[in-house]
């Protein structure tokens, strides 16, 4: 075997054993350790030593050997694994991990450059008893562990800091190794597509069987006619032989079809399961990160991870590390109080921090919760007013949900003083951007003095979706089941109309009805149906009904992304293939919600049974695009107070969809938004002949000259920084671009 192949094996072994050592050491430093807890760590260090010796990596051999000796001393009761001594052991793990990450061509030079550091680290590992239990372990290695926050000044030697974690059980051997191979995501996606097609082909046999069964019944009727008309006995015997042979063939084919469908279904599910990974695989670094940051901040925390076996799509799992890291940092720095403050408020000195994942109603729910001080609402209100994001009057009227939305804005921090750990307002916007990009949502709950919970709601997988199939214009479309509240079959008499809007009453609430054909730009049907079929979609307490031609039933669809050459197609998220081989377009529920909300808030008629009343006068209309609910509301009120008609959109994609539904005289857009940012929106507007003369104003937090030039180069007509935003500056800019409200 080549050295290159051996180095790859060494990297895999380091990945496995370093994880065991890190998790085990963090669990052990919380209290006295028994021999059974230390033995797995000794074996891991011993295995690393042997693997390094095979490759001739003497420095790694020495460090691993010294770690093993220290763990043996701890097992025999000769050495206490204090946090400071665990620091040194973890730095040994870090050094070996850093070594494994070096490219083969750079390895000799790297080892030479790190020789002194390796010698110093090995020396301190061999003399762990000289590291005082109350002192910091110091720094020696070139490889610092990945941090979830910028480093803060370490606590003084007299500060009492501690981190505990739930015990990490030793893996139980089953006698048979878990044999695995690596496969690229692209190859796996193609295999899933082939498995899907295999499943479709297997189900097509059912149609063939149905055709043959029809033929068999026809032969039976023909035999009855011949017998009745007293035809020749020979003809009847021949016909009976044909019927009998056809019956036997049908039985064999039916059995074959059932086996083929069962095999294809099993194959399909097994292949799809290949994309799913346990949640714990994406959280292995968090106990170490939490432990290190807590020590830096001088805080004590008990950190738990729940739902480690919850299965998550590998692509989503890979994207969760940064957002969850930011949430953990936020909880440690902003949420949990120092021990003396917790003591003064009657709390245990050790705070509680929990990361949990679970499945619910076809969705992946992830929560990060702490029992800290909670969000300071008054401080947050003051900060958003200082940033000119809203007025003091509006800020005092906001609900918790509206107020907490500001936590996700880029650049916003509730800290008065900037430190190396926080105060820059960077982090939570990353969380929201990732969640929105994956078709999910984020929310915050907080109780003063009792803690805060951040909740993320995401699809379990981006590969398969359980969906309701509906018919529109003779073609199948799909609604993801997770977003459907219920289905309704209505009599035309149950519909009511107010100001051109169709709605019906369900459980005492008015539910607006919108025709899917209108949203998708399709022609209205030639004839009116006797009953109205509606899919009621639910989102954060809101319900909208979308009228479709017919329900076709539920199905599990393999999700295939749209061709990137199409860009983002409004109201569509992906494509698939139904069991009968027909292509299916999967609808983007978030797009539909935003378009419906925009239509309703703008006073447009919705549903093919209602039409808007003619305008009495021509008033200039403005589309405001911003992902902050408060900024949208503030700008809308300012403009409406000047007589303009205003529609709103929550991001660039909804704004683009709104432009296709109505006529506007001006677009006012933010820059940083999920799905489609403001720069992309401006470029798309300028690239479309329908809107090339439409004025566009950018209103953004970004006030650097390069940001302003980027917006203007994209095609914006005006760039206004929110940092200098005042009521009169916005109105004056609007008037410069389109004039007064009335034409």
XYZ file of C-alpha atoms in Angstrom:
743
model
C 0.000 0.000 0.000
C 1.340 3.460 -0.882
C 2.252 6.048 1.749
C -0.544 8.211 0.326
C -3.107 5.478 1.029
C -1.651 4.960 4.511
C -1.906 8.687 5.195
C -5.588 8.601 4.224
C -6.154 5.724 6.634
C -4.276 7.642 9.327
C -6.576 10.634 8.821
C -9.658 8.455 9.229
C -8.221 6.882 12.373
C -7.374 10.290 13.832
C -10.907 11.485 13.109
C -12.381 8.536 15.010
C -10.041 8.445 18.014
C -9.755 12.211 18.418
C -13.541 12.348 18.742
C -13.481 9.677 21.454
C -10.718 11.481 23.346
C -12.310 14.915 23.123
C -15.781 13.809 24.197
C -14.414 11.561 26.925
C -12.063 14.156 28.415
C -14.789 16.794 28.569
C -17.115 14.343 30.298
C -14.416 13.304 32.786
C -13.269 16.738 33.933
C -16.629 17.343 35.605
C -15.826 14.940 38.449
C -13.918 11.860 39.592
C -13.515 9.302 36.816
C -13.817 5.565 37.160
C -11.530 3.101 35.346
C -14.319 2.138 32.966
C -14.561 5.706 31.714
C -10.833 6.148 31.202
C -10.059 2.844 29.481
C -11.654 3.842 26.120
C -9.504 6.975 26.143
C -6.371 4.968 26.861
C -7.171 2.657 23.952
C -7.763 5.640 21.658
C -4.402 7.213 22.579
C -2.703 3.827 22.165
C -4.261 3.389 18.710
C -3.102 6.852 17.642
C 0.399 6.013 18.831
C 0.451 2.811 16.780
C -0.917 4.486 13.659
C 1.649 7.292 13.880
C 4.464 4.786 14.364
C 3.511 2.979 11.124
C 3.978 6.234 9.186
C 7.152 7.190 11.029
C 5.585 10.290 12.592
C 7.821 10.321 15.663
C 6.506 13.577 17.106
C 2.934 12.239 17.049
C 4.138 8.960 18.567
C 5.713 10.830 21.478
C 2.653 13.004 22.120
C 0.221 10.083 21.927
C 2.454 7.984 24.200
C 2.630 10.773 26.773
C -1.153 11.161 26.646
C -1.570 7.436 27.186
C 0.752 7.521 30.211
C -1.207 10.400 31.708
C -4.478 8.543 31.264
C -2.975 5.416 32.847
C -1.956 7.518 35.862
C -5.496 8.893 36.095
C -6.976 5.405 35.914
C -4.713 4.221 38.726
C -5.679 7.193 40.884
C -2.243 8.828 40.779
C -3.413 11.892 38.819
C -6.528 14.056 39.099
C -7.955 15.079 35.733
C -8.555 18.720 36.627
C -9.757 21.177 33.965
C -6.229 22.595 33.652
C -4.732 19.137 33.040
C -7.528 18.298 30.618
C -6.502 21.487 28.778
C -3.056 20.006 28.155
C -4.444 16.626 27.091
C -6.839 18.325 24.666
C -3.961 20.312 23.185
C -2.276 16.999 22.505
C -5.386 15.894 20.630
C -5.409 19.211 18.729
C -1.789 18.784 17.660
C -2.382 15.334 16.212
C -5.579 16.508 14.481
C -3.674 19.425 12.935
C -0.973 17.015 11.762
C -3.542 14.789 10.054
C -4.951 17.747 8.125
C -1.630 18.699 6.490
C -1.225 17.821 2.810
C 1.271 15.045 2.114
C 3.565 17.338 0.113
C 3.689 19.884 2.956
C 4.101 17.375 5.769
C 7.951 17.284 6.047
C 8.244 21.072 6.223
C 5.351 21.293 8.683
C 6.958 18.774 11.020
C 10.243 20.690 10.980
C 8.472 23.984 11.693
C 6.515 22.454 14.594
C 9.336 20.428 16.113
C 9.933 22.739 19.077
C 6.225 23.082 19.802
C 5.807 19.300 19.675
C 8.742 18.767 22.054
C 7.331 21.316 24.510
C 3.875 19.759 24.368
C 5.242 16.252 24.900
C 7.260 17.503 27.885
C 4.183 19.040 29.539
C 2.142 15.918 28.850
C 4.795 13.783 30.544
C 4.696 16.065 33.594
C 0.962 16.563 33.971
C 1.296 16.285 37.739
C 3.179 19.604 37.678
C 0.163 21.408 36.181
C -1.618 22.833 39.198
C -5.359 21.907 39.283
C -6.424 25.563 39.492
C -4.235 26.942 36.700
C -4.789 27.206 33.006
C -3.117 24.604 30.869
C -1.375 27.113 28.696
C -0.859 27.125 24.969
C 1.738 25.254 23.046
C 0.450 23.666 19.896
C 0.045 25.198 16.493
C -3.510 23.970 16.217
C -6.168 25.677 18.233
C -9.588 23.987 18.329
C -12.230 25.552 16.110
C -14.076 28.188 18.105
C -17.712 29.173 17.983
C -16.802 32.709 18.914
C -13.847 35.008 18.716
C -11.410 34.298 21.503
C -11.860 36.167 24.747
C -9.224 36.906 27.384
C -8.750 33.716 29.459
C -9.987 33.687 33.043
C -7.509 34.382 35.787
C -5.969 31.471 37.614
C -8.196 32.070 40.613
C -11.479 32.019 38.708
C -13.564 28.936 39.350
C -14.749 27.721 35.979
C -16.184 24.381 35.044
C -17.984 22.663 32.228
C -19.806 19.397 32.560
C -21.333 17.266 29.899
C -23.599 14.252 29.800
C -21.519 11.055 30.076
C -20.441 9.603 26.768
C -21.093 5.848 26.757
C -18.441 3.605 25.293
C -19.513 2.055 21.988
C -20.526 -1.571 22.375
C -18.882 -3.949 19.954
C -21.252 -6.182 18.062
C -18.536 -8.479 16.828
C -18.920 -7.326 13.231
C -17.285 -4.072 12.073
C -19.395 -1.386 10.443
C -18.108 -1.702 6.880
C -18.522 1.468 4.877
C -17.299 3.098 1.709
C -17.165 6.735 0.683
C -19.323 7.922 -2.155
C -19.716 11.385 -3.619
C -22.978 13.254 -3.197
C -23.342 13.513 -6.988
C -23.116 9.740 -7.420
C -25.586 9.190 -4.599
C -28.018 11.634 -6.198
C -27.826 9.757 -9.495
C -28.421 6.438 -7.703
C -31.480 7.922 -6.011
C -32.787 9.056 -9.393
C -32.284 5.567 -10.840
C -33.987 3.983 -7.841
C -36.890 6.363 -8.336
C -37.175 5.416 -11.995
C -36.998 1.737 -11.063
C -39.882 2.269 -8.673
C -41.883 4.069 -11.350
C -41.285 1.268 -13.861
C -42.348 -1.344 -11.314
C -45.625 0.461 -10.725
C -46.249 0.695 -14.471
C -46.764 -3.063 -14.446
C -49.997 -2.432 -12.608
C -51.360 -0.642 -15.672
C -50.259 -3.538 -17.879
C -52.002 -5.980 -15.573
C -55.156 -3.920 -15.691
C -55.103 -4.042 -19.504
C -54.650 -7.799 -19.577
C -57.426 -8.242 -17.039
C -59.729 -6.239 -19.297
C -58.822 -8.548 -22.181
C -59.571 -11.609 -20.061
C -62.985 -10.280 -19.103
C -63.683 -9.498 -22.761
C -62.879 -13.066 -23.743
C -65.258 -14.251 -21.066
C -68.061 -12.149 -22.505
C -67.238 -13.404 -25.996
C -67.424 -16.998 -24.773
C -70.837 -16.320 -23.287
C -72.076 -14.902 -26.593
C -70.757 -17.870 -28.578
C -72.348 -20.319 -26.186
C -75.638 -18.492 -26.300
C -75.677 -18.467 -30.096
C -74.883 -22.183 -30.133
C -71.664 -21.856 -32.125
C -69.424 -24.808 -32.723
C -68.074 -26.750 -29.749
C -64.523 -26.598 -31.154
C -64.533 -22.816 -31.116
C -65.710 -22.794 -27.550
C -63.017 -25.262 -26.480
C -60.318 -23.152 -28.171
C -61.640 -20.016 -26.515
C -61.630 -21.681 -23.090
C -58.039 -22.765 -23.607
C -57.081 -19.162 -24.449
C -58.910 -17.890 -21.390
C -57.240 -20.436 -19.146
C -53.757 -19.663 -20.481
C -54.367 -15.951 -20.143
C -55.581 -16.441 -16.561
C -52.432 -18.381 -15.606
C -50.238 -15.735 -17.260
C -52.072 -13.030 -15.374
C -51.501 -14.798 -12.059
C -47.788 -15.191 -12.761
C -47.456 -11.604 -13.973
C -49.349 -10.321 -10.949
C -47.028 -12.191 -8.593
C -44.023 -10.879 -10.523
C -45.350 -7.298 -10.399
C -45.835 -7.491 -6.631
C -42.311 -8.810 -6.122
C -40.840 -6.189 -8.484
C -42.730 -3.358 -6.783
C -41.692 -4.593 -3.331
C -38.056 -4.904 -4.397
C -38.059 -1.492 -6.052
C -39.675 0.078 -3.003
C -37.080 -1.482 -0.698
C -34.259 -0.443 -3.000
C -35.585 3.082 -3.159
C -35.892 3.430 0.614
C -32.461 1.936 1.251
C -30.813 4.311 -1.225
C -32.612 7.312 0.215
C -31.553 6.200 3.698
C -27.977 6.533 2.442
C -28.433 10.293 2.454
C -29.561 10.343 6.070
C -27.063 10.720 8.885
C -27.598 10.839 12.662
C -27.714 14.345 14.109
C -24.843 13.529 16.463
C -22.426 13.322 13.516
C -22.803 17.057 12.993
C -22.433 17.959 16.682
C -19.235 16.203 17.704
C -17.225 19.411 17.929
C -19.752 21.303 20.048
C -18.932 19.882 23.529
C -15.304 20.965 23.107
C -16.273 24.365 21.733
C -18.742 24.990 24.546
C -16.219 23.866 27.134
C -13.432 26.119 25.847
C -15.609 29.206 25.444
C -17.166 28.739 28.886
C -13.692 28.644 30.430
C -12.714 31.770 28.540
C -15.825 33.559 29.810
C -15.405 32.320 33.374
C -18.777 30.566 33.351
C -19.924 27.147 34.470
C -22.253 25.214 32.221
C -23.777 21.765 31.945
C -24.120 21.098 28.203
C -26.352 18.340 26.830
C -27.119 17.149 23.315
C -30.451 15.392 22.860
C -31.779 13.477 19.880
C -28.367 12.402 18.645
C -29.860 9.499 16.690
C -32.365 11.739 14.877
C -31.779 11.261 11.147
C -31.024 14.333 9.034
C -30.256 14.790 5.363
C -26.477 14.887 4.993
C -26.587 18.164 3.028
C -28.676 19.892 5.693
C -26.503 18.450 8.461
C -23.378 19.870 6.822
C -24.939 23.340 6.700
C -26.068 23.299 10.337
C -22.647 23.528 11.980
C -22.132 27.289 11.595
C -25.689 28.334 12.551
C -25.776 26.072 15.589
C -22.318 27.273 16.588
C -23.562 30.859 16.538
C -26.588 29.949 18.645
C -24.404 28.207 21.231
C -22.079 31.199 21.337
C -25.067 33.488 21.779
C -26.369 31.389 24.678
C -23.002 31.260 26.427
C -22.111 34.921 26.048
C -25.498 36.678 26.132
C -27.716 34.190 27.915
C -25.915 32.452 30.773
C -24.864 34.633 33.698
C -21.519 34.377 35.550
C -21.603 32.160 38.665
C -21.786 35.080 41.103
C -24.800 36.579 39.308
C -26.584 33.237 39.212
C -25.884 32.786 42.920
C -27.270 36.232 43.702
C -30.479 35.512 41.787
C -31.027 32.178 43.529
C -29.929 29.989 40.625
C -27.385 27.165 40.653
C -23.901 28.408 39.776
C -23.778 25.981 36.859
C -25.995 27.043 34.002
C -27.861 24.686 31.709
C -27.413 24.637 27.931
C -29.163 22.094 25.735
C -29.088 21.359 22.010
C -31.832 19.010 20.832
C -33.145 17.606 17.551
C -36.329 15.661 16.841
C -38.803 14.882 14.094
C -42.321 16.252 14.215
C -45.021 16.264 11.531
C -42.521 15.509 8.790
C -40.145 18.293 9.839
C -36.816 18.499 11.644
C -37.094 20.609 14.796
C -33.870 21.842 16.427
C -33.766 23.871 19.622
C -30.986 25.599 21.545
C -32.158 26.459 25.062
C -30.538 27.965 28.149
C -31.688 28.886 31.654
C -29.976 32.279 31.623
C -31.107 35.870 31.938
C -33.333 35.958 28.875
C -33.549 38.665 26.226
C -33.535 42.194 27.636
C -36.507 43.631 25.774
C -35.948 47.240 26.804
C -32.306 47.151 25.755
C -33.311 45.636 22.408
C -35.948 48.333 21.886
C -33.387 51.018 22.652
C -30.876 49.527 20.217
C -33.275 49.337 17.285
C -34.407 52.909 17.881
C -30.776 54.059 18.055
C -30.148 52.324 14.736
C -33.095 54.198 13.173
C -34.822 50.899 12.462
C -38.083 52.130 13.924
C -39.526 54.889 16.042
C -39.756 54.781 19.826
C -43.540 54.778 19.599
C -43.627 51.757 17.296
C -41.007 49.940 19.354
C -43.127 50.104 22.506
C -46.120 48.618 20.659
C -44.286 45.589 19.275
C -45.124 42.060 20.348
C -42.318 39.750 21.457
C -42.346 38.000 18.074
C -41.960 41.299 16.205
C -39.298 42.553 18.592
C -37.249 39.352 18.512
C -37.182 39.462 14.694
C -34.589 42.216 15.042
C -32.166 39.787 16.698
C -31.611 38.215 13.274
C -30.679 41.471 11.541
C -27.045 41.788 10.393
C -24.971 44.169 12.448
C -27.373 44.374 15.398
C -26.044 43.692 18.898
C -27.618 44.310 22.289
C -24.168 44.775 23.821
C -23.049 48.298 24.694
C -19.364 47.330 24.691
C -17.599 45.416 21.945
C -15.357 42.593 23.144
C -13.398 39.850 21.452
C -16.337 37.527 22.035
C -19.310 39.663 21.083
C -20.740 43.092 20.506
C -20.287 43.186 16.748
C -23.767 41.931 15.922
C -22.441 39.084 13.772
C -23.974 35.642 13.935
C -27.741 35.353 14.132
C -28.244 36.675 10.588
C -26.201 33.655 9.464
C -28.686 31.417 11.266
C -31.721 32.929 9.577
C -30.101 32.991 6.120
C -29.240 29.294 6.278
C -32.664 28.300 7.589
C -34.500 30.301 4.920
C -32.264 28.911 2.190
C -33.244 25.373 3.215
C -36.960 26.145 3.254
C -37.284 26.460 7.022
C -37.986 29.057 9.672
C -36.444 30.346 12.906
C -38.155 31.668 16.021
C -37.245 32.874 19.516
C -38.957 32.547 22.880
C -37.616 34.148 26.025
C -38.673 34.646 29.644
C -36.901 37.296 31.707
C -34.622 35.661 34.241
C -35.527 32.140 33.148
C -33.869 31.658 29.786
C -34.190 31.697 26.023
C -35.044 29.114 23.365
C -34.080 29.400 19.697
C -36.092 27.027 17.503
C -35.235 26.032 13.938
C -37.772 24.243 11.739
C -36.285 22.501 8.698
C -37.158 19.730 6.253
C -35.864 16.331 7.348
C -34.441 15.730 3.889
C -34.175 17.578 0.628
C -34.276 14.277 -1.291
C -37.781 12.952 -0.623
C -41.017 14.732 0.175
C -44.407 13.356 1.130
C -46.834 15.373 -0.945
C -50.447 15.851 -1.961
C -50.905 15.603 -5.717
C -53.478 17.905 -7.289
C -54.598 18.563 -10.848
C -54.303 21.989 -12.461
C -55.116 22.445 -16.124
C -54.821 18.717 -16.733
C -51.304 18.499 -15.192
C -50.223 17.146 -11.781
C -48.737 19.484 -9.160
C -47.593 18.709 -5.621
C -48.018 20.426 -2.231
C -45.635 19.228 0.543
C -47.813 17.585 3.185
C -45.914 19.199 6.047
C -47.309 22.609 5.100
C -50.954 21.543 4.592
C -53.472 22.193 7.347
C -56.450 20.411 5.800
C -58.390 19.930 2.559
C -61.784 21.455 1.847
C -64.493 20.534 -0.670
C -66.906 23.467 -0.794
C -70.242 24.200 -2.357
C -70.255 27.453 -4.378
C -72.887 28.758 -1.972
C -70.373 28.541 0.896
C -68.202 31.248 -0.679
C -68.557 34.858 0.380
C -67.055 37.966 -1.177
C -65.898 41.194 0.456
C -64.205 43.952 -1.580
C -63.578 41.501 -4.386
C -61.959 38.890 -2.156
C -63.347 35.377 -1.957
C -63.374 33.574 1.378
C -65.201 30.922 3.367
C -65.740 30.362 7.073
C -64.046 27.449 8.862
C -64.150 26.980 12.666
C -65.395 30.529 13.051
C -62.518 32.073 11.101
C -62.521 33.631 7.631
C -60.173 31.818 5.244
C -59.217 33.672 2.067
C -59.522 31.615 -1.128
C -57.074 32.141 -3.989
C -57.142 30.334 -7.334
C -53.915 28.435 -7.989
C -54.410 29.081 -11.694
C -54.235 32.829 -11.060
C -51.067 32.535 -8.966
C -49.372 30.405 -11.623
C -50.487 32.590 -14.529
C -52.763 29.920 -16.054
C -56.007 30.454 -17.920
C -59.249 30.119 -15.993
C -61.243 26.927 -16.746
C -63.950 27.079 -19.404
C -66.618 25.673 -17.096
C -67.375 26.085 -13.419
C -67.029 22.973 -11.248
C -69.928 21.800 -9.104
C -67.641 21.706 -6.052
C -64.621 23.799 -5.142
C -61.507 21.871 -4.111
C -59.180 23.851 -1.830
C -55.856 23.121 -0.160
C -55.609 25.044 3.119
C -52.004 25.982 3.909
C -50.901 26.858 7.436
C -48.044 29.150 8.450
C -47.461 30.578 11.958
C -51.143 30.801 12.777
C -52.233 32.070 9.352
C -54.327 30.039 6.926
C -54.904 30.578 3.204
C -56.871 28.310 0.882
C -55.693 27.638 -2.656
C -58.280 26.416 -5.150
C -57.244 23.525 -7.385
C -59.090 21.559 -10.062
C -59.030 18.206 -8.254
C -57.259 16.108 -5.605
C -55.200 13.155 -6.884
C -54.051 11.653 -3.565
C -50.836 11.418 -1.566
C -47.465 10.281 -2.883
C -43.824 10.146 -1.826
C -41.780 12.041 -4.393
C -38.064 12.060 -5.046
C -37.080 15.726 -5.186
C -35.025 16.805 -8.153
C -33.746 20.386 -8.304
C -34.813 22.667 -11.103
C -32.296 23.212 -13.878
C -30.106 26.119 -12.751
C -30.424 27.700 -16.202
C -34.037 28.560 -15.363
C -33.041 30.491 -12.233
C -35.671 30.626 -9.499
C -39.070 29.960 -11.062
C -41.797 31.759 -9.070
C -43.969 29.497 -6.905
C -42.024 26.335 -7.839
C -39.347 24.679 -5.723
C -38.441 21.424 -7.488
C -39.580 18.706 -9.887
C -40.274 15.001 -9.556
C -41.796 12.032 -11.373
C -45.075 10.430 -10.317
C -45.573 6.669 -10.141
C -47.288 6.728 -13.534
C -44.227 8.372 -15.079
C -45.747 11.855 -15.390
C -43.524 14.815 -14.440
C -44.697 16.666 -11.330
C -43.920 20.262 -10.368
C -43.520 20.725 -6.604
C -44.950 24.030 -5.422
C -42.997 26.444 -3.223
C -45.370 27.047 -0.313
C -43.402 30.009 1.046
C -43.609 31.689 -2.362
C -47.354 31.069 -2.457
C -47.836 32.484 1.032
C -45.924 35.638 0.243
C -47.719 36.230 -3.041
C -51.126 35.722 -1.444
C -50.251 38.019 1.471
C -49.033 40.644 -0.977
C -52.208 40.394 -3.040
C -54.415 40.687 0.025
C -52.484 43.549 1.639
C -52.474 45.406 -1.657
C -56.221 45.211 -1.984
C -56.080 43.062 -5.094
C -58.920 40.719 -5.905
C -58.079 37.082 -5.310
C -59.836 34.047 -6.675
C -61.352 33.752 -10.103
C -64.797 34.537 -8.731
C -63.881 38.076 -7.696
C -62.388 41.030 -9.519
C -61.048 44.289 -8.179
C -63.105 47.427 -8.503
C -61.908 49.999 -11.060
C -59.554 52.661 -9.714
C -61.145 56.007 -9.100
C -57.878 57.860 -9.652
C -54.350 57.141 -10.652
C -52.143 56.983 -7.589
C -48.483 56.017 -7.840
C -47.772 52.579 -6.404
C -44.582 51.580 -4.611
C -43.284 48.095 -3.785
C -41.256 47.916 -0.539
C -38.987 44.869 -0.275
C -37.360 44.209 3.116
C -37.014 41.126 5.327
C -37.497 43.148 8.540
C -41.172 43.382 9.431
C -40.642 46.603 11.348
C -38.651 48.320 8.590
C -41.307 47.297 6.069
C -44.074 48.649 8.293
C -42.238 51.914 8.976
C -41.544 52.572 5.287
C -45.083 51.592 4.305
C -46.632 53.988 6.823
C -44.351 56.856 5.846
C -45.167 56.450 2.163
C -48.902 55.904 2.663
C -49.047 59.036 4.822
C -47.827 60.917 1.749
C -50.629 59.441 -0.366
C -48.737 56.644 -2.160
C -50.161 53.136 -2.515
C -47.750 50.617 -1.037
C -47.344 46.850 -1.325
C -44.726 44.954 0.652
C -42.566 41.866 0.074
C -40.377 40.005 2.578
C -37.448 39.234 0.284
C -36.202 39.639 -3.265
C -37.973 36.548 -4.568
C -41.346 37.674 -3.265
C -40.639 41.126 -4.648
C -39.916 39.670 -8.075
C -43.115 37.651 -7.936
C -45.085 40.761 -6.956
C -43.747 42.647 -9.971
C -45.335 40.021 -12.190
C -48.709 40.450 -10.487
C -49.125 44.204 -10.521
C -47.947 47.521 -11.942
C -45.566 49.642 -9.844
C -43.998 53.060 -10.239
C -41.083 52.439 -7.859
C -39.317 49.612 -6.023
C -37.683 50.324 -2.633
C -35.453 47.386 -1.638
C -33.112 46.268 1.127
C -29.850 44.478 0.191
C -29.297 41.618 2.661
C -32.291 39.287 2.354
C -32.752 35.498 2.112
C -33.447 33.621 -1.138
C -32.767 36.636 -3.393
C -30.905 39.694 -2.127
C -31.483 43.255 -3.268
C -28.570 43.368 -5.716
C -29.851 40.247 -7.478
C -33.348 41.737 -7.576
C -32.096 44.952 -9.187
C -30.134 42.998 -11.797
C -33.154 40.870 -12.641
C -35.329 43.971 -12.974
C -32.842 45.614 -15.294
C -32.534 42.455 -17.391
C -36.305 42.307 -18.042
C -37.612 44.509 -20.829
C -40.879 45.043 -18.944
C -39.128 46.772 -16.048
C -35.990 48.271 -17.548
C -37.324 51.814 -16.957
C -38.784 51.070 -13.521
C -37.044 53.248 -10.878
C -35.365 51.298 -8.068
C -34.147 52.679 -4.742
C -31.914 50.718 -2.358
C -32.277 51.409 1.373
C -29.596 49.436 3.238
C -27.629 49.203 6.487
C -24.472 49.051 4.384
C -23.172 52.587 4.105
C -19.646 52.088 2.764
C -18.762 53.668 -0.565
C -18.076 50.267 -2.140
C -21.533 49.071 -1.066
C -23.171 52.138 -2.596
C -21.241 51.652 -5.842
C -22.219 47.956 -5.981
C -25.897 48.902 -5.762
C -25.651 51.628 -8.382
C -23.618 49.438 -10.744
C -26.308 46.761 -10.486
C -28.790 49.308 -11.838
C -30.293 51.092 -8.818
C -31.280 54.714 -9.344
C -30.779 55.793 -5.739
C -28.886 54.431 -2.703
C -29.981 55.496 0.784
C -28.159 54.290 3.913
C -30.383 53.315 6.830
C -27.787 54.641 9.283
C -28.678 58.148 8.131
C -32.308 57.360 7.482
C -34.893 59.988 8.396
C -38.510 60.369 7.405
C -37.841 63.376 5.198
C -34.832 61.831 3.429
C -36.888 58.856 2.250
C -39.829 60.981 1.098
C -37.547 63.465 -0.652
C -35.746 60.644 -2.478
C -39.062 59.105 -3.585
C -40.287 62.437 -4.900
C -37.049 62.939 -6.836
C -37.564 59.613 -8.562
C -41.332 59.547 -9.283
C -42.826 62.798 -8.088
C -45.894 63.327 -5.907
C -48.305 60.514 -5.054
C -51.170 61.610 -7.301
C -50.654 61.609 -11.044
